[in-house]
Amino acid sequence: MTDPVYLDNAATTPLDPRVLEAMLPHLGGRRGNPSSLHAFGDSAREGLEEARAGVASLIGASPGEIVFTSGGTESDDLAVLGLARSAGPDKRHAVVSCVEHAAVREATKRLQSEGFEVSWIGVDEDGLVDPAEFAASLRRDTVLAAVMWANNEVGTVEPVLELADICAAKDVPFHADAVQAAGRVPIDVSETPVSTLALSGHKLYGPQGIGALYVREGVSLEPIVYGGGQEKGLRSGTENVVGIVGLGTAARLAREEMDDRVTHERELRDRIMAGVEEIPDVLVNGHRGRRLSNNVHLTVSGVQAESLVLFLDSLGYAVGSGSACSSGGHKASPVLLAMGLPEREAFSVVRITVGKDNTLEEVDDFLEAFSTAVAQLRELSPLYAG
Amino acid sequence: MSDRYRQQVVDHLVRPRNAGELGDPSGRGESGDAACGDVACFTVGISDNVLEQVRYKVYGCAACIAAGSALAELVESKHLLDAASVSKADLQDALGGPLPAGKEHALTLVLDAMHKAFEDHWNRKAGEMLSEAERGRVAGGKSVVAAMSGGVDSAVTALLLKEAGYEVATVTFRLHDGERGSRSCCSPDTVLFARDTAHRMGLPHFTLNLKELFDRRVMQDFVGSYSEGRTPNPCVACNAHVKFHASSFLADELGYHHVATGHYARVEEGPTLARPVDASKDQTYVLWPVPRDLLSRTIFPLGEYRKAQVRAIAEERGLAVAYTPESQDICFIPDGDYRRFVRKKAAAEPGDVVDREGRVLGRHTGVVDFTVGQRRGIGVSAPTPLYVSEVRPRTGQVVVGRKQDLEVREVGIRDLNWFLDPEKAACVQVRYNGSPVPCTVEEADDGRWLASLDEPVIGVAPGQSAVFYTGDGERVVGGGVVVRSDS
């Protein structure tokens, strides 16, 4: 059997060999603590600051505005909890979309349990937040607003520029989760007035376990990790130098190669969309135009996603499932439910996300396997009468 | 997803065995799990109790699909008794071991679908039989169909028979739409629990759908009785028309000789019913209508045991049912509020409360709310306590009187079922927890029988059973239904 084909790049991307190469010296001899005064410390500090500049360059920030964290989740938590907890007692209201990643969603629920009031902003059937509704929900006591740049499940790209402008006009801090968007959508914080913005290494062909939070100059945050005061006191603990160097390199490459990557991904994505849409009762979810270049999100009627994913896995293709079912209870995706998908259909969705290294041949072979798997599972399904 | 699936599961997923649906099946069963919308469907082709063909379809997770495939492969060309014995543990073995955490429901789902296909097979075979049961054959031999409700008594019944060397097949009846999650008998959860219990004992388990028969013979009769001023006994109606007939049907189909239930009673030569060892659990009063030919093939193993012993046996053998609560008085009214149940199904017109001379003492909300002998809820104040002495549905009157006004010395009885010579009837019991009263009995002209009581009894309600016992009070001579004194 040939090597399996990886089409789940929204879950994690492969590590770019060039990133690995940049990381290796820090795993080997050049091991130091960036806080140390000696030469070993110097070397680590250099790597750290170079990486900070690399990440800043991807989003148009200045290096001093980048805080390294353990990943996207920590970045989101630090932003949401940090913004809310640093504000005065008169700011007890948050505005957050219904389609956020669990990191933002759960951090917001945490705020709720601390007594904050939350306005959850709904989306239309494509997963788009309505700027008018968003604007109307902002209040004098709103401590923060959060809407993701692009959705991790259905790939819809939100009108973040507009939303951030609205917030800036009303002086409300705005957080954007750009974990999926970074490297695929041009992000420039000098044009888009976000207060904070979350990034993750392993969605950018960098390593897992590393992330960054952009914190605009002048924005105040209460840390969630306390200790030696690293990262300007916003993220104590000895830095993950290896990971940081990896993220910095990955970010730099992403900026340099973004146009080519996006063009390539789009070609693959559109080929998959066209192919799967030839199969009856397969529907594309998410916005067609305002969409990540690598995302195909589908409802496959009459088939449970979990079985389809495993079937495809056995044929050598790795794709993502939407909501997993277990007898432990319902876990239909809140994103899909917010978009109005019926609960049963929320268990029939798969997410195919291409990456820079996938090829047209792989996509064509995948389409064949996909149609075989869907046909066989539907043949088995008492609920599909195609 | 927590842990990975085994290779066997993936293999069944990608290369399913026996997938599809039979065009002209002898039974079809579907089971769905609300948790995530999984649906399994089995179609079976059965001939001479052999599962010649089996096909399955599943909408669900990989575990469900693989479990369906493995089960279909496991049972094809097996005898029904073997197929009905396949447990969740057997199926798990066929899949190479435990499923990932949270996926165990797949086993229950596909087994339930297969069992429902068997159930459908029986119902198709029975045709009208299970809606209007026929008579079984004469008993003999050591094979038995044991009815299992999911409670401790019926489980121990099956166990004792197995240990006594009987070939045992268990059966659970679907009698009514019990609420999911409730511990009322016949609820879907109870059926699954009974199946599990049977499989743990290594016994085959079947289900029969008797809802239509039970509704007509028991539930409609129950509601109708109140409307007509009678006090029904649904257990008697079920024993007369449902439970024993259905068990016998399955025994005939399987070529089995006996049927058994977890009643506390004994069958003696005749056949007749005799009181059980545990007098406090005596159920002979509700068993009188079992037809003689069915009783002659019936075994009540618990007649020889005390309830405490039965629980101890269950505990000792590790049956989970050892700790189940005592069953409800009326299985289809789990909350015990039978007035509310009747009122939901029957119209209730207000009427007069009158005394024995016909003087109006007050108003009532409907005759369905009253039963002879009742003291509470009459709504009329009086210097001495008032009791309902008669309910007159035609005029809508509820007649009340003092306690001594309720005394009767003569009871009319119809629909008699005699096990022994009526001359042997020496005493009669007219209430479930009453004691027998010495009497003489004679046949009246119109097919009724009259029992003349040696001492007065109060609160004899039309619709209740009158059961005659022998002089020593130990054996049932026969029984019938109390009729109104004026009819």
CSV table of N, CA and C in Angstrom, one decimal, chain B residues 15-92:
chain,number,residue,atom,x,y,z
B,15,ARG,N,-15.5,-4.4,4.7
B,15,ARG,CA,-16.0,-5.6,4.0
B,15,ARG,C,-17.1,-6.2,4.7
B,16,PRO,N,-18.3,-5.6,4.8
B,16,PRO,CA,-19.4,-6.0,5.6
B,16,PRO,C,-19.9,-7.4,5.1
B,17,ARG,N,-20.2,-8.3,6.1
B,17,ARG,CA,-20.8,-9.6,5.7
B,17,ARG,C,-22.3,-9.4,5.8
B,18,ASN,N,-23.0,-10.1,4.9
B,18,ASN,CA,-24.5,-10.2,4.9
B,18,ASN,C,-25.1,-8.8,4.9
B,19,ALA,N,-24.5,-7.8,4.3
B,19,ALA,CA,-25.2,-6.5,4.2
B,19,ALA,C,-26.4,-6.6,3.3
B,20,GLY,N,-27.3,-5.7,3.6
B,20,GLY,CA,-28.5,-5.6,2.7
B,20,GLY,C,-29.8,-5.9,3.4
B,21,GLU,N,-30.8,-6.2,2.6
B,21,GLU,CA,-32.1,-6.4,3.2
B,21,GLU,C,-32.8,-7.5,2.3
B,22,LEU,N,-33.4,-8.5,3.0
B,22,LEU,CA,-34.1,-9.5,2.3
B,22,LEU,C,-35.4,-9.0,1.7
B,23,GLY,N,-35.7,-9.4,0.5
B,23,GLY,CA,-36.9,-8.9,-0.2
B,23,GLY,C,-38.2,-9.5,0.5
B,24,ASP,N,-38.1,-10.7,0.9
B,24,ASP,CA,-39.4,-11.3,1.4
B,24,ASP,C,-39.0,-12.0,2.7
B,25,PRO,N,-38.7,-11.3,3.8
B,25,PRO,CA,-38.2,-11.8,5.0
B,25,PRO,C,-39.3,-12.5,5.8
B,26,SER,N,-38.9,-13.4,6.7
B,26,SER,CA,-39.9,-13.9,7.7
B,26,SER,C,-40.0,-13.0,8.9
B,27,GLY,N,-39.0,-12.1,9.0
B,27,GLY,CA,-39.1,-11.1,10.1
B,27,GLY,C,-38.2,-9.9,9.8
B,28,ARG,N,-38.6,-8.8,10.3
B,28,ARG,CA,-37.8,-7.6,10.1
B,28,ARG,C,-37.8,-6.8,11.4
B,29,GLY,N,-36.6,-6.4,11.8
B,29,GLY,CA,-36.6,-5.6,13.1
B,29,GLY,C,-35.7,-4.4,12.9
B,30,GLU,N,-36.1,-3.3,13.6
B,30,GLU,CA,-35.3,-2.1,13.5
B,30,GLU,C,-35.1,-1.6,15.0
B,31,SER,N,-33.9,-1.1,15.2
B,31,SER,CA,-33.6,-0.6,16.5
B,31,SER,C,-32.9,0.7,16.4
B,32,GLY,N,-33.2,1.7,17.1
B,32,GLY,CA,-32.6,3.0,17.0
B,32,GLY,C,-32.2,3.5,18.4
B,33,ASP,N,-31.1,4.2,18.4
B,33,ASP,CA,-30.6,4.7,19.7
B,33,ASP,C,-30.7,6.2,19.7
B,34,ALA,N,-31.4,6.8,20.6
B,34,ALA,CA,-31.6,8.2,20.5
B,34,ALA,C,-30.3,9.0,20.7
B,35,ALA,N,-29.3,8.4,21.3
B,35,ALA,CA,-28.1,9.1,21.7
B,35,ALA,C,-27.5,9.8,20.5
B,36,CYS,N,-27.3,9.1,19.4
B,36,CYS,CA,-26.7,9.8,18.2
B,36,CYS,C,-27.4,9.4,16.9
B,37,GLY,N,-28.6,8.9,17.0
B,37,GLY,CA,-29.3,8.6,15.8
B,37,GLY,C,-28.9,7.4,15.1
B,38,ASP,N,-28.2,6.5,15.7
B,38,ASP,CA,-27.8,5.2,15.0
B,38,ASP,C,-29.1,4.4,14.8
B,39,VAL,N,-29.1,3.7,13.6
B,39,VAL,CA,-30.3,2.9,13.3
B,39,VAL,C,-29.7,1.6,12.8
B,40,ALA,N,-30.2,0.5,13.3
B,40,ALA,CA,-29.9,-0.9,12.7
B,40,ALA,C,-31.1,-1.6,12.3
B,41,CYS,N,-31.0,-2.3,11.2
B,41,CYS,CA,-32.2,-3.0,10.7
B,41,CYS,C,-31.8,-4.4,10.3
B,42,PHE,N,-32.5,-5.4,10.8
B,42,PHE,CA,-32.2,-6.8,10.4
B,42,PHE,C,-33.4,-7.4,9.7
B,43,THR,N,-33.1,-8.1,8.7
B,43,THR,CA,-34.2,-9.0,8.1
B,43,THR,C,-33.7,-10.4,8.1
B,44,VAL,N,-34.6,-11.3,8.5
B,44,VAL,CA,-34.2,-12.7,8.6
B,44,VAL,C,-35.1,-13.6,7.8
B,45,GLY,N,-34.6,-14.7,7.4
B,45,GLY,CA,-35.3,-15.8,6.7
B,45,GLY,C,-35.2,-17.0,7.6
B,46,ILE,N,-36.3,-17.4,8.2
B,46,ILE,CA,-36.3,-18.5,9.1
B,46,ILE,C,-37.2,-19.6,8.6
B,47,SER,N,-36.6,-20.8,8.7
B,47,SER,CA,-37.3,-22.0,8.3
B,47,SER,C,-37.0,-23.1,9.2
B,48,ASP,N,-38.1,-23.8,9.8
B,48,ASP,CA,-37.9,-24.8,10.8
B,48,ASP,C,-37.0,-24.3,11.9
B,49,ASN,N,-37.3,-23.1,12.4
B,49,ASN,CA,-36.5,-22.5,13.5
B,49,ASN,C,-35.0,-22.4,13.2
B,50,VAL,N,-34.6,-22.4,11.9
B,50,VAL,CA,-33.2,-22.2,11.6
B,50,VAL,C,-33.2,-20.9,10.8
B,51,LEU,N,-32.2,-20.1,11.2
B,51,LEU,CA,-32.0,-18.8,10.6
B,51,LEU,C,-31.2,-19.0,9.3
B,52,GLU,N,-32.0,-19.3,8.2
B,52,GLU,CA,-31.3,-19.6,7.0
B,52,GLU,C,-30.7,-18.4,6.3
B,53,GLN,N,-31.3,-17.2,6.5
B,53,GLN,CA,-30.7,-16.0,5.9
B,53,GLN,C,-30.8,-14.9,6.9
B,54,VAL,N,-29.8,-14.1,6.9
B,54,VAL,CA,-29.9,-12.9,7.7
B,54,VAL,C,-29.1,-11.8,7.0
B,55,ARG,N,-29.8,-10.6,6.9
B,55,ARG,CA,-29.2,-9.4,6.3
B,55,ARG,C,-29.3,-8.2,7.2
B,56,TYR,N,-28.4,-7.4,7.1
B,56,TYR,CA,-28.4,-6.2,8.0
B,56,TYR,C,-28.1,-4.9,7.3
B,57,LYS,N,-28.6,-3.8,7.8
B,57,LYS,CA,-28.3,-2.5,7.4
B,57,LYS,C,-28.0,-1.6,8.7
B,58,VAL,N,-27.1,-0.8,8.6
B,58,VAL,CA,-26.9,0.1,9.7
B,58,VAL,C,-26.6,1.5,9.2
B,59,TYR,N,-27.2,2.5,9.9
B,59,TYR,CA,-26.7,3.9,9.8
B,59,TYR,C,-26.1,4.2,11.1
B,60,GLY,N,-24.8,4.5,11.2
B,60,GLY,CA,-24.2,4.7,12.5
B,60,GLY,C,-22.7,4.8,12.4
B,61,CYS,N,-22.2,4.7,13.6
B,61,CYS,CA,-20.7,4.8,13.6
B,61,CYS,C,-20.1,3.5,13.2
B,62,ALA,N,-18.8,3.5,13.0
B,62,ALA,CA,-18.1,2.3,12.6
B,62,ALA,C,-18.4,1.1,13.5
B,63,ALA,N,-18.5,1.3,14.8
B,63,ALA,CA,-18.8,0.2,15.7
B,63,ALA,C,-20.1,-0.4,15.5
B,64,CYS,N,-21.1,0.4,15.2
B,64,CYS,CA,-22.4,-0.1,14.9
B,64,CYS,C,-22.4,-1.0,13.6
B,65,ILE,N,-21.8,-0.4,12.6
B,65,ILE,CA,-21.7,-1.1,11.3
B,65,ILE,C,-21.0,-2.5,11.5
B,66,ALA,N,-19.9,-2.4,12.2
B,66,ALA,CA,-19.1,-3.6,12.3
B,66,ALA,C,-19.8,-4.7,13.2
B,67,ALA,N,-20.5,-4.2,14.2
B,67,ALA,CA,-21.2,-5.1,15.1
B,67,ALA,C,-22.4,-5.7,14.3
B,68,GLY,N,-23.0,-5.0,13.5
B,68,GLY,CA,-24.1,-5.6,12.7
B,68,GLY,C,-23.5,-6.7,11.8
B,69,SER,N,-22.4,-6.4,11.1
B,69,SER,CA,-21.8,-7.3,10.2
B,69,SER,C,-21.4,-8.6,11.0
B,70,ALA,N,-20.7,-8.4,12.1
B,70,ALA,CA,-20.2,-9.5,12.9
B,70,ALA,C,-21.4,-10.4,13.4
B,71,LEU,N,-22.5,-9.7,13.8
B,71,LEU,CA,-23.6,-10.5,14.4
B,71,LEU,C,-24.3,-11.3,13.2
B,72,ALA,N,-24.4,-10.6,12.1
B,72,ALA,CA,-25.0,-11.3,11.0
B,72,ALA,C,-24.2,-12.6,10.6
B,73,GLU,N,-22.9,-12.4,10.6
B,73,GLU,CA,-22.0,-13.5,10.3
B,73,GLU,C,-22.1,-14.6,11.3
B,74,LEU,N,-22.2,-14.2,12.6
B,74,LEU,CA,-22.2,-15.1,13.7
B,74,LEU,C,-23.5,-16.0,13.7
B,75,VAL,N,-24.6,-15.4,13.3
B,75,VAL,CA,-25.9,-16.2,13.5
B,75,VAL,C,-26.4,-16.9,12.3
B,76,GLU,N,-25.8,-16.5,11.1
B,76,GLU,CA,-26.4,-17.1,9.9
B,76,GLU,C,-26.3,-18.6,9.9
B,77,SER,N,-27.4,-19.3,9.5
B,77,SER,CA,-27.5,-20.7,9.5
B,77,SER,C,-27.5,-21.4,10.8
B,78,LYS,N,-27.6,-20.6,11.9
B,78,LYS,CA,-27.8,-21.1,13.2
B,78,LYS,C,-29.2,-21.4,13.6
B,79,HIS,N,-29.4,-22.3,14.5
B,79,HIS,CA,-30.8,-22.5,15.1
B,79,HIS,C,-31.2,-21.3,15.8
B,80,LEU,N,-32.5,-21.0,15.8
B,80,LEU,CA,-33.0,-19.8,16.5
B,80,LEU,C,-32.6,-19.7,17.9
B,81,LEU,N,-32.6,-20.9,18.6
B,81,LEU,CA,-32.3,-20.9,20.0
B,81,LEU,C,-30.9,-20.5,20.2
B,82,ASP,N,-30.0,-20.9,19.3
B,82,ASP,CA,-28.6,-20.5,19.4
B,82,ASP,C,-28.4,-19.0,19.1
B,83,ALA,N,-29.1,-18.5,18.1
B,83,ALA,CA,-29.0,-17.1,17.7
B,83,ALA,C,-29.5,-16.2,18.8
B,84,ALA,N,-30.6,-16.7,19.5
B,84,ALA,CA,-31.2,-15.9,20.5
B,84,ALA,C,-30.4,-16.0,21.8
B,85,SER,N,-29.4,-16.8,21.8
B,85,SER,CA,-28.5,-16.9,23.0
B,85,SER,C,-27.3,-16.0,22.9
B,86,VAL,N,-27.0,-15.5,21.7
B,86,VAL,CA,-25.8,-14.7,21.5
B,86,VAL,C,-25.9,-13.4,22.3
B,87,SER,N,-24.9,-13.3,23.2
B,87,SER,CA,-24.9,-12.2,24.1
B,87,SER,C,-24.0,-11.1,23.6
B,88,LYS,N,-24.0,-10.0,24.3
B,88,LYS,CA,-23.1,-8.8,24.0
B,88,LYS,C,-21.6,-9.3,24.1
B,89,ALA,N,-21.4,-10.1,25.1
B,89,ALA,CA,-20.0,-10.6,25.3
B,89,ALA,C,-19.6,-11.5,24.1
B,90,ASP,N,-20.5,-12.3,23.6
B,90,ASP,CA,-20.2,-13.2,22.4
B,90,ASP,C,-19.8,-12.3,21.2
B,91,LEU,N,-20.7,-11.3,21.1
B,91,LEU,CA,-20.5,-10.4,19.9
B,91,LEU,C,-19.2,-9.6,20.0
B,92,GLN,N,-18.9,-9.2,21.2
B,92,GLN,CA,-17.6,-8.5,21.5
B,92,GLN,C,-16.4,-9.4,21.1
